[in-house]
PDB file of C-alpha atoms in Angstrom:
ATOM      1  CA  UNK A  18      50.525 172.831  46.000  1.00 68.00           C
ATOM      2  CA  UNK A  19      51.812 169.310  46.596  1.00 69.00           C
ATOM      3  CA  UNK A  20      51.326 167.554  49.868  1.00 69.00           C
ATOM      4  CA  UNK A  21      52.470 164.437  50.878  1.00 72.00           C
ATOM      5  CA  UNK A  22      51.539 161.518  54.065  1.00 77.00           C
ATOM      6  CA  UNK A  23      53.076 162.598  57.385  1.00 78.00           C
ATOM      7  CA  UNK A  24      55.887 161.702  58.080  1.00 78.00           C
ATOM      8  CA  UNK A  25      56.100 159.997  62.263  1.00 81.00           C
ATOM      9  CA  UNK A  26      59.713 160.602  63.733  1.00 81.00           C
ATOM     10  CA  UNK A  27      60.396 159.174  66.888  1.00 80.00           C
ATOM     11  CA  UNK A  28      63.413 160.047  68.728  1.00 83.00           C
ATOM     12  CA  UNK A  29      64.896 156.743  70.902  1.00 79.00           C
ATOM     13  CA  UNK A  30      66.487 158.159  74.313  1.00 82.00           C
ATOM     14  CA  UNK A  31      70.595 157.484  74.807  1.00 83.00           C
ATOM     15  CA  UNK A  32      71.019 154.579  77.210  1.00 87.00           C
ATOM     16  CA  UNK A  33      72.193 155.139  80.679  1.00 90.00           C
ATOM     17  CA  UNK A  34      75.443 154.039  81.327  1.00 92.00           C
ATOM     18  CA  UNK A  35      76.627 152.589  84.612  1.00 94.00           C
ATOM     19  CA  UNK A  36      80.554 151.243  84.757  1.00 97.00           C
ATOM     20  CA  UNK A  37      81.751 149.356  87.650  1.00 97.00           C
ATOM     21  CA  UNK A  38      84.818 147.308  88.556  1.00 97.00           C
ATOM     22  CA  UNK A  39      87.000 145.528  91.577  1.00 97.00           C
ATOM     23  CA  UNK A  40      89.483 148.312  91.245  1.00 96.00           C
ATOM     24  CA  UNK A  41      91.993 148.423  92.802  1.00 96.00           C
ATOM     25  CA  UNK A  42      93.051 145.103  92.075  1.00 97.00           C
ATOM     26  CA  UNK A  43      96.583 143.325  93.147  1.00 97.00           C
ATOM     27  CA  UNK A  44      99.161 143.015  90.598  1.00 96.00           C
ATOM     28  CA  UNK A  45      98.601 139.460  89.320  1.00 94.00           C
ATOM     29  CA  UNK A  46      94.773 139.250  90.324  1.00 96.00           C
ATOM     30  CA  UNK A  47      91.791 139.195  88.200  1.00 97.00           C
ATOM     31  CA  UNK A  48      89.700 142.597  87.439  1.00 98.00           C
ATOM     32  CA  UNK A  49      86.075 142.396  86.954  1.00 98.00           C
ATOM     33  CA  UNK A  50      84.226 144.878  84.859  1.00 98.00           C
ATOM     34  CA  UNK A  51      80.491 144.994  84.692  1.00 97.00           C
ATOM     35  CA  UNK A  52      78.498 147.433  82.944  1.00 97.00           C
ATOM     36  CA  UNK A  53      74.210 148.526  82.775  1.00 95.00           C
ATOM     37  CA  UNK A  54      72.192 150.149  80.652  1.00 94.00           C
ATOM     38  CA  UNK A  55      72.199 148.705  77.084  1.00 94.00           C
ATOM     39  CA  UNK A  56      72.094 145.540  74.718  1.00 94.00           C
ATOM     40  CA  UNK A  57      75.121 145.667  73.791  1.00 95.00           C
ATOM     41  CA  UNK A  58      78.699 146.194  74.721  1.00 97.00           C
ATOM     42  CA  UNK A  59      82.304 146.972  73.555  1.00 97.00           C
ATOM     43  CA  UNK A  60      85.161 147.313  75.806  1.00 98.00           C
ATOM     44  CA  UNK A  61      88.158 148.658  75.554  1.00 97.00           C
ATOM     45  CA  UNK A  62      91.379 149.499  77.407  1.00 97.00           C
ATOM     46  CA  UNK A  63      95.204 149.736  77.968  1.00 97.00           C
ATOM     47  CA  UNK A  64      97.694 147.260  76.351  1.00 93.00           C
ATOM     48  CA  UNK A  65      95.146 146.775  73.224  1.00 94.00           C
ATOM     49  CA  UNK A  66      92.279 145.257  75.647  1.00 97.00           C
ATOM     50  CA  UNK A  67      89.384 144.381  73.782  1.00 97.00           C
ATOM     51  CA  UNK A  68      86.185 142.815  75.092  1.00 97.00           C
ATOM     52  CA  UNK A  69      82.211 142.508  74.694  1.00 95.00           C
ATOM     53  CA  UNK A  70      79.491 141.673  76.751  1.00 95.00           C
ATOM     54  CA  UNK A  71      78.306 143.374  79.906  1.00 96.00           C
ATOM     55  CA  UNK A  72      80.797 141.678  82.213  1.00 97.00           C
ATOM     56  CA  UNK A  73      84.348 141.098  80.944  1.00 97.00           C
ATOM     57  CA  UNK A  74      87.129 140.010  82.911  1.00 97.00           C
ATOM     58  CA  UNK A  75      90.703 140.333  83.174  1.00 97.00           C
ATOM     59  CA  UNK A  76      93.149 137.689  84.810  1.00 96.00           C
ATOM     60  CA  UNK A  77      96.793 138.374  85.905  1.00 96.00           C
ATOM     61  CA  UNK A  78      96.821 141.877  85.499  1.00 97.00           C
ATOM     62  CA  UNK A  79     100.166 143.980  85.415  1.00 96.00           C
ATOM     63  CA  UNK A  80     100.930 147.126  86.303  1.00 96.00           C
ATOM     64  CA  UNK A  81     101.283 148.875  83.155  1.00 96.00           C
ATOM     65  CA  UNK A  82      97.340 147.778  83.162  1.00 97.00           C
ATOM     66  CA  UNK A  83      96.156 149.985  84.566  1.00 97.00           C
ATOM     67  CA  UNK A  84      94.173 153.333  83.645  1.00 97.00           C
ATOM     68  CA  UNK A  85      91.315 154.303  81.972  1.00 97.00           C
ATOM     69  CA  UNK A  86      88.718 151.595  80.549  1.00 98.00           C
ATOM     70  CA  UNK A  87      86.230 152.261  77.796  1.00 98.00           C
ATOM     71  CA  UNK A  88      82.824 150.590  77.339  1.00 97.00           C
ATOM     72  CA  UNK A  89      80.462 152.144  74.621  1.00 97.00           C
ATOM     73  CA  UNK A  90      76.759 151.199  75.738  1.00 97.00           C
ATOM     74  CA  UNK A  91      74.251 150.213  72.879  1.00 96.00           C
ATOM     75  CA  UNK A  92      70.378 150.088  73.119  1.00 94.00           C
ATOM     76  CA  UNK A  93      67.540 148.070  71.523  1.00 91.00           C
ATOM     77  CA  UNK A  94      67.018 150.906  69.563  1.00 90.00           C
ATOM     78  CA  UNK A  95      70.787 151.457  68.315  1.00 91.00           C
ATOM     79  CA  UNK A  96      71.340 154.581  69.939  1.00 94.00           C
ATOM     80  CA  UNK A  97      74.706 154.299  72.327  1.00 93.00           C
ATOM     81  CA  UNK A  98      76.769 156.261  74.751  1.00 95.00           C
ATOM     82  CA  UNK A  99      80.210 155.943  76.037  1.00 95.00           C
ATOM     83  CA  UNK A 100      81.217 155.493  79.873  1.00 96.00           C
ATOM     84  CA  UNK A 101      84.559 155.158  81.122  1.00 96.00           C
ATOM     85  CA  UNK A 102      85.866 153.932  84.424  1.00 97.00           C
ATOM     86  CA  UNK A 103      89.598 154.090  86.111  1.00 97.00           C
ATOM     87  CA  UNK A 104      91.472 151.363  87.302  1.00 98.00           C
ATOM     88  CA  UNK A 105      94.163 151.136  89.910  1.00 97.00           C
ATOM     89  CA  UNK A 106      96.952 148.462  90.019  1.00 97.00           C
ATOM     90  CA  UNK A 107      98.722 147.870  93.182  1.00 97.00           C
ATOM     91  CA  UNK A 108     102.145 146.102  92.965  1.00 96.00           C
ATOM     92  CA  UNK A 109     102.253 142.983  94.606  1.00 95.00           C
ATOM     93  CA  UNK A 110     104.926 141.964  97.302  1.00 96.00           C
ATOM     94  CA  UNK A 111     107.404 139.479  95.936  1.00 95.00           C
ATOM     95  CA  UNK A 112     107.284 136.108  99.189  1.00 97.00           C
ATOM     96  CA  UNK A 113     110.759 134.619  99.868  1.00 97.00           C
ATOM     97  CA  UNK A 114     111.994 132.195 102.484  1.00 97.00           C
ATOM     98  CA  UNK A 115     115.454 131.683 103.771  1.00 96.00           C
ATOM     99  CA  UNK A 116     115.249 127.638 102.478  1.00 97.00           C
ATOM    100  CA  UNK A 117     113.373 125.710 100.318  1.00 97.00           C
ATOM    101  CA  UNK A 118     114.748 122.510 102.723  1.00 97.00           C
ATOM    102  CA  UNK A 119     116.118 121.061 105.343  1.00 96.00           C
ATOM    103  CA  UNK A 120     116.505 118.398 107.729  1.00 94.00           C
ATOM    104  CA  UNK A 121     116.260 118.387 111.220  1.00 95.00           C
ATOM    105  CA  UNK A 122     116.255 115.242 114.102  1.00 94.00           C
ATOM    106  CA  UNK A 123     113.215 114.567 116.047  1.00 92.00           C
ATOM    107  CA  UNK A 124     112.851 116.704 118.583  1.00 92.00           C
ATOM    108  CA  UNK A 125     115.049 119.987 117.156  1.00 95.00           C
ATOM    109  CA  UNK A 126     113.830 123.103 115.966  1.00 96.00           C
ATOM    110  CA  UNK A 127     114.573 124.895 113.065  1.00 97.00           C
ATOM    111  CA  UNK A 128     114.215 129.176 112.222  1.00 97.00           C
ATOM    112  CA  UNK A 129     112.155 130.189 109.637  1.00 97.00           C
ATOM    113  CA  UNK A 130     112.338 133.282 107.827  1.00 97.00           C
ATOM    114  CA  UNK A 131     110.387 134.982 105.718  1.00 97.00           C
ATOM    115  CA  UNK A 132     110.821 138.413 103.613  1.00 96.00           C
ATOM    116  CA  UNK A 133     108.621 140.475 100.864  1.00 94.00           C
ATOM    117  CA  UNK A 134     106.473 142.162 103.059  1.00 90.00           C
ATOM    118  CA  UNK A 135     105.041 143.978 106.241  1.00 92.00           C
ATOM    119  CA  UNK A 136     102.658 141.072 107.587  1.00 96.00           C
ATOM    120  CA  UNK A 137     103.286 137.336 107.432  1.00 97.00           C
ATOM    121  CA  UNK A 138     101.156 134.622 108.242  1.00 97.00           C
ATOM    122  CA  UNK A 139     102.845 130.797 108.409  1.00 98.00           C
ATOM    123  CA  UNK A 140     100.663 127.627 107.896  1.00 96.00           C
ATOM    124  CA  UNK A 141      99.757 124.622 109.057  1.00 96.00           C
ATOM    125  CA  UNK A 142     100.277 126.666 112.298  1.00 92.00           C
ATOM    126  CA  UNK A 143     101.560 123.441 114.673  1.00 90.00           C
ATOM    127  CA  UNK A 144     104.964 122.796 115.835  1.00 93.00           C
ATOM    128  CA  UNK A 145     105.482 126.771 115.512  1.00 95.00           C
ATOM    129  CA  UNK A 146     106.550 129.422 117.788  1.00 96.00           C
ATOM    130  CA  UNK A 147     104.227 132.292 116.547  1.00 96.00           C
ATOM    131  CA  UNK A 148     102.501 131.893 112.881  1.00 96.00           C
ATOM    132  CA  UNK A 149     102.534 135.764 112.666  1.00 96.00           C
ATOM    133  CA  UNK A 150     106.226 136.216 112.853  1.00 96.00           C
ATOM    134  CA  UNK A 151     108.360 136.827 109.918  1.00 97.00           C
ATOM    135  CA  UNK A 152     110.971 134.273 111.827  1.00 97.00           C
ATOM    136  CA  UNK A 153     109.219 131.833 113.721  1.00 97.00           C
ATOM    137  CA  UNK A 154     110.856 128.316 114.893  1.00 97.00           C
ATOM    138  CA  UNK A 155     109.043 125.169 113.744  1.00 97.00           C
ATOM    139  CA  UNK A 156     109.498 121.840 115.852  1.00 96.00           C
ATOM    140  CA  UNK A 157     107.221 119.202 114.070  1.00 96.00           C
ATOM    141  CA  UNK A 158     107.258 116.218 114.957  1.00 93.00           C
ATOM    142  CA  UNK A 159     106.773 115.253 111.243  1.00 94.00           C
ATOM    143  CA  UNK A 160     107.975 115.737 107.889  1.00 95.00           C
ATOM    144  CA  UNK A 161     105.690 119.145 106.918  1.00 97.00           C
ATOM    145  CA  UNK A 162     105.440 121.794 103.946  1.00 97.00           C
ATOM    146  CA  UNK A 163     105.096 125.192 106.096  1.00 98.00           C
ATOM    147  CA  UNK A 164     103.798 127.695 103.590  1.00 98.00           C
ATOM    148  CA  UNK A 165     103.877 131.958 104.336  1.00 98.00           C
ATOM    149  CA  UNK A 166     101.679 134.460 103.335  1.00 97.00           C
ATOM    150  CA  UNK A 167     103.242 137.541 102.614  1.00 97.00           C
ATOM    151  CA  UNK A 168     100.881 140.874 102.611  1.00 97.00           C
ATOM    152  CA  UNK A 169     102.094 144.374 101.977  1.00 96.00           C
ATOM    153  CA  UNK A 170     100.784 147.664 102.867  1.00 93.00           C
ATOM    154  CA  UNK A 171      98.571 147.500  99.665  1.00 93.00           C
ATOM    155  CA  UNK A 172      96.895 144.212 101.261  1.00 94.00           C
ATOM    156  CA  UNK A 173      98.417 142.385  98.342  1.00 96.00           C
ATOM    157  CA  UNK A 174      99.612 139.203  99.232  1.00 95.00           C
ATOM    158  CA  UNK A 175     102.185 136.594  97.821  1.00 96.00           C
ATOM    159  CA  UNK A 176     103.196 132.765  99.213  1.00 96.00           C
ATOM    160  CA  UNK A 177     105.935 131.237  99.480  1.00 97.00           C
ATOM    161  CA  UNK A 178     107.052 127.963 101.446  1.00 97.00           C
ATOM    162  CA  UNK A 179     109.799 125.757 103.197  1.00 98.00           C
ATOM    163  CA  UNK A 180     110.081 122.112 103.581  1.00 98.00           C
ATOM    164  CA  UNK A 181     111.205 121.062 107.212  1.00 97.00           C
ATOM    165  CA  UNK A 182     112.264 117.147 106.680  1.00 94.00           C
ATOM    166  CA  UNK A 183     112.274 115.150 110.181  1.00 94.00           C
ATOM    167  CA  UNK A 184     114.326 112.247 110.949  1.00 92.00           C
ATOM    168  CA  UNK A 185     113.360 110.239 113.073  1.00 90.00           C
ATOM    169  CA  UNK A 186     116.712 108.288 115.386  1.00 91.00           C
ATOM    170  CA  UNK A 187     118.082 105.275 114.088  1.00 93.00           C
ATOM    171  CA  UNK A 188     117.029 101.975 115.774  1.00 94.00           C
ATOM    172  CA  UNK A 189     118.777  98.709 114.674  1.00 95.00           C
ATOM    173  CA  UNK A 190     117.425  95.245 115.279  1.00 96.00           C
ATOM    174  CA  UNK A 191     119.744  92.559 114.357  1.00 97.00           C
ATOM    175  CA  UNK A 192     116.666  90.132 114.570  1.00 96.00           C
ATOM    176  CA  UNK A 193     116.333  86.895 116.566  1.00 97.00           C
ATOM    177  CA  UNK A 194     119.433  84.799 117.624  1.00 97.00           C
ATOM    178  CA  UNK A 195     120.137  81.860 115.615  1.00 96.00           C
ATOM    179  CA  UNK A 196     121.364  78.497 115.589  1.00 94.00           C
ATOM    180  CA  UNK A 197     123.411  76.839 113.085  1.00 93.00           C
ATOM    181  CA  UNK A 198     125.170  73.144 112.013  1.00 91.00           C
ATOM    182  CA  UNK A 199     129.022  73.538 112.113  1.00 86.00           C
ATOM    183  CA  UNK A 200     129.682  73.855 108.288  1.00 86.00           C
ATOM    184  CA  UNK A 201     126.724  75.040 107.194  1.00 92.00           C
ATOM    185  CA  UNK A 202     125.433  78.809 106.915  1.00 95.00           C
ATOM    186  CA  UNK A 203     122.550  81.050 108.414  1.00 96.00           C
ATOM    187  CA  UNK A 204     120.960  83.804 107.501  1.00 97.00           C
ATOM    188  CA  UNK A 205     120.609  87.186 109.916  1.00 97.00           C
ATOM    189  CA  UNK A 206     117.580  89.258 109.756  1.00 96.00           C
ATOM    190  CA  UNK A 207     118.549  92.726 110.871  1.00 96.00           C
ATOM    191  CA  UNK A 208     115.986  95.503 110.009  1.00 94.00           C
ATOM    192  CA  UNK A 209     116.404  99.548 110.419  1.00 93.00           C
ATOM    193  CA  UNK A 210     113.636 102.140 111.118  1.00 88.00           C
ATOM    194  CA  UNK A 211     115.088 104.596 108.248  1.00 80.00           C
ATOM    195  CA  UNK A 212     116.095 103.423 104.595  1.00 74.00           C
ATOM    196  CA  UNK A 213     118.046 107.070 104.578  1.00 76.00           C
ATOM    197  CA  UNK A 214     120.764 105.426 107.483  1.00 89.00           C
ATOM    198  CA  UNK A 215     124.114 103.767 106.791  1.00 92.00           C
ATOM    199  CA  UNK A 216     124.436 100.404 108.460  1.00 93.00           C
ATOM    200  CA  UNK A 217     127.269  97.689 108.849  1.00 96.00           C
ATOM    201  CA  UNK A 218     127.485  94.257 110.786  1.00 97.00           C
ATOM    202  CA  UNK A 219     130.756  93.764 113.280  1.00 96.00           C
ATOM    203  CA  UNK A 220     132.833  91.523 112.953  1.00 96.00           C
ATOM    204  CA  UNK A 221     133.401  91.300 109.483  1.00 95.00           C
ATOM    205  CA  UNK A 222     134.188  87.808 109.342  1.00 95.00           C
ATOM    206  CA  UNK A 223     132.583  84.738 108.746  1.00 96.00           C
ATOM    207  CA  UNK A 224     130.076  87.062 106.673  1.00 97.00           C
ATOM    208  CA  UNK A 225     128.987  87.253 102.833  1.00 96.00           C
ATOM    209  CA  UNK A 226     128.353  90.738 103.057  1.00 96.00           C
ATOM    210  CA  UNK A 227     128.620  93.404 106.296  1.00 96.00           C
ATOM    211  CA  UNK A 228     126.505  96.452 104.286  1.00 95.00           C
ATOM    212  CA  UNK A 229     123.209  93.712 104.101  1.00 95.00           C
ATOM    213  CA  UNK A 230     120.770  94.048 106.501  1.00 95.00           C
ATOM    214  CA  UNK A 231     120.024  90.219 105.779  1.00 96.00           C
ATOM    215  CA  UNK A 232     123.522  88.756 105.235  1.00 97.00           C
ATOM    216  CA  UNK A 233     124.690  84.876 105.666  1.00 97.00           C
ATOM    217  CA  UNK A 234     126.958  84.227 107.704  1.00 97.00           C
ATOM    218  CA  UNK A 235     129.211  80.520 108.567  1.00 95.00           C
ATOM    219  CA  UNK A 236     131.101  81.063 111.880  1.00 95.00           C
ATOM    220  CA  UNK A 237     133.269  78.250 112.761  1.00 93.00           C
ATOM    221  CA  UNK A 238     131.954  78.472 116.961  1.00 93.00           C
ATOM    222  CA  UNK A 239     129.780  80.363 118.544  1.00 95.00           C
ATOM    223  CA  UNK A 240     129.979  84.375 117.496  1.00 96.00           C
ATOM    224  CA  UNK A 241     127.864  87.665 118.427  1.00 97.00           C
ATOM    225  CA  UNK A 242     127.047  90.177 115.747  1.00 97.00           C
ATOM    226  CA  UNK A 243     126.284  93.581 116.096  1.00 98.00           C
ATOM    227  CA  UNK A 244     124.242  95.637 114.015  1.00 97.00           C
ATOM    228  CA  UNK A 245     125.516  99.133 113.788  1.00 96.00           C
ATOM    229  CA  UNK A 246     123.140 101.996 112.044  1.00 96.00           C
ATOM    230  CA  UNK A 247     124.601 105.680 111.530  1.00 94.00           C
ATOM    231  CA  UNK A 248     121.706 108.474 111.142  1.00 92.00           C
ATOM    232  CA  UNK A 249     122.873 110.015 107.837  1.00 89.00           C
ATOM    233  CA  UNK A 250     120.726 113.306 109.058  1.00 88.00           C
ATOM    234  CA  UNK A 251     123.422 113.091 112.420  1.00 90.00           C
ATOM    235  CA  UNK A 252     120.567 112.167 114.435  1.00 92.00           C
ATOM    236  CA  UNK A 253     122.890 109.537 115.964  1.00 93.00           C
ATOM    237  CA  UNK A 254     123.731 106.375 116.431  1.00 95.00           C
ATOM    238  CA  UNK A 255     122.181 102.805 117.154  1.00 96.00           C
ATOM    239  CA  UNK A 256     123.403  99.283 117.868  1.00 97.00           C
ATOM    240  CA  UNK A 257     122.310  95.813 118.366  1.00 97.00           C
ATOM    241  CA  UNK A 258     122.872  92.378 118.852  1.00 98.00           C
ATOM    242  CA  UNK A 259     122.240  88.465 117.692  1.00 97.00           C
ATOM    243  CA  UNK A 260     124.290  85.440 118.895  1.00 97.00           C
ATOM    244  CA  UNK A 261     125.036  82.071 116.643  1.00 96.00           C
ATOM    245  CA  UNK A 262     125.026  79.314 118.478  1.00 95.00           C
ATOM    246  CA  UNK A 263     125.955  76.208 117.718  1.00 89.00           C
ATOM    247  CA  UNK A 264     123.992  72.603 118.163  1.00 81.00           C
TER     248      UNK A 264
END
């Protein structure tokens, strides 16, 4: 007879698997996976996804993402077991707005529109009719970036924005009145509130240059000048005036 040492055999139980994820996600979000029960992990899924670790992620998933997601689950011990887990993608609404700009005078209103989806939301929410609306009016009082958020039926959302410009009225100021030596020259000071307006000085004569806000002038008597400034945005129009007198 021949006998030998025994032999110990011990038999490692499988791990147990547990696969979780954010599903469904939004077309362009991020999917989590996460998965318990082992060491060790290997993911994989549709479009050649490949991953390790117990908590892989996913950005800017597309549709054709979705479906089934494989993780095999590894022990200490080297035994493993493979878990699956399903993933939805839902398509996300596509935000649009009727403008990117425009301009509107001081105390107007402009519509804003919206389209992509079933539920809107406008922000900053001040100087507008009704933020929920899909076509709300907007009256700031300043220059302002109103942004939409566009959510489907899905609760996917996308944004999308329109830039309400505001001009303000033109206001000329031709500047102090002036005095001058007969032969010699002065210089005007006219300012505008708004670099965007078109101004000229009346009459043109006696003057180096009518389109200057700051323009010398050598009348040969005493002469008024009158700043005129044109709102380019057709907000309207403003005028004022300076005298030259002589001494």
């Amino acid at each position: 007879r021949v006998s030998s040492q025994p032999l110990r055999v011990t038999i490692n139980a499988n791990p147990v698997a547990g696969t979780v994820s954010n599903s469904p996600v939004c077309e362009s979000d991020t999917l989590l996976l996460s998965a318990t029960g082992g060491s060790q992990y290997a993911w994989t899924g549709p479009g050649g996804f490949t991953a390790s670790g117990a908590s892989p992620i996913r950005t800017m998933m597309a549709m054709q993402q979705a479906g089934m997601y494989y993780v095999v689950v590894t022990s200490d011990a080297g035994c493993s077991i493979k878990d699956s887990i399903s993933v939805a993608v839902n398509p996300a609404p596509r935000a649009s707005t009727a403008f990117a700009s425009t301009t509107i005078c001081r105390g107007d209103s402009v519509q804003l529109t919206a389209s992509g989806g079933g539920s809107y939301m406008w922000f900053p929410n001040t100087g507008i009719s009704d933020a929920s609306l899909a076509a709300p009016k907007a009256s700031p009082v300043e220059t302002t970036i109103y942004s939409v958020v566009v959510t489907n039926q899905s609760g996917c959302s996308d944004t999308a924005s329109s830039i309400v410009n505001v001009a303000a009225a033109p206001v000329a100021d031709a500047g102090p009145d002036k005095q001058i030596i007969q032969g010699q020259q002065v210089q005007l000071t006219g300012s505008v509130n708004n670099s965007g307006n078109t101004y000229t000085w009346m009459p043109a004569m006696y003057i180096d240059d009518v389109h200057s806000l700051q323009p010398f002038v050598n009348p040969p008597a005493d002469m008024k000048y009158i700043l005129s400034v044109i709102s380019n945005a057709g907000c309207g129009i403003s005028a004022d005036t300076v005298f030259v007198f002589f001494y």
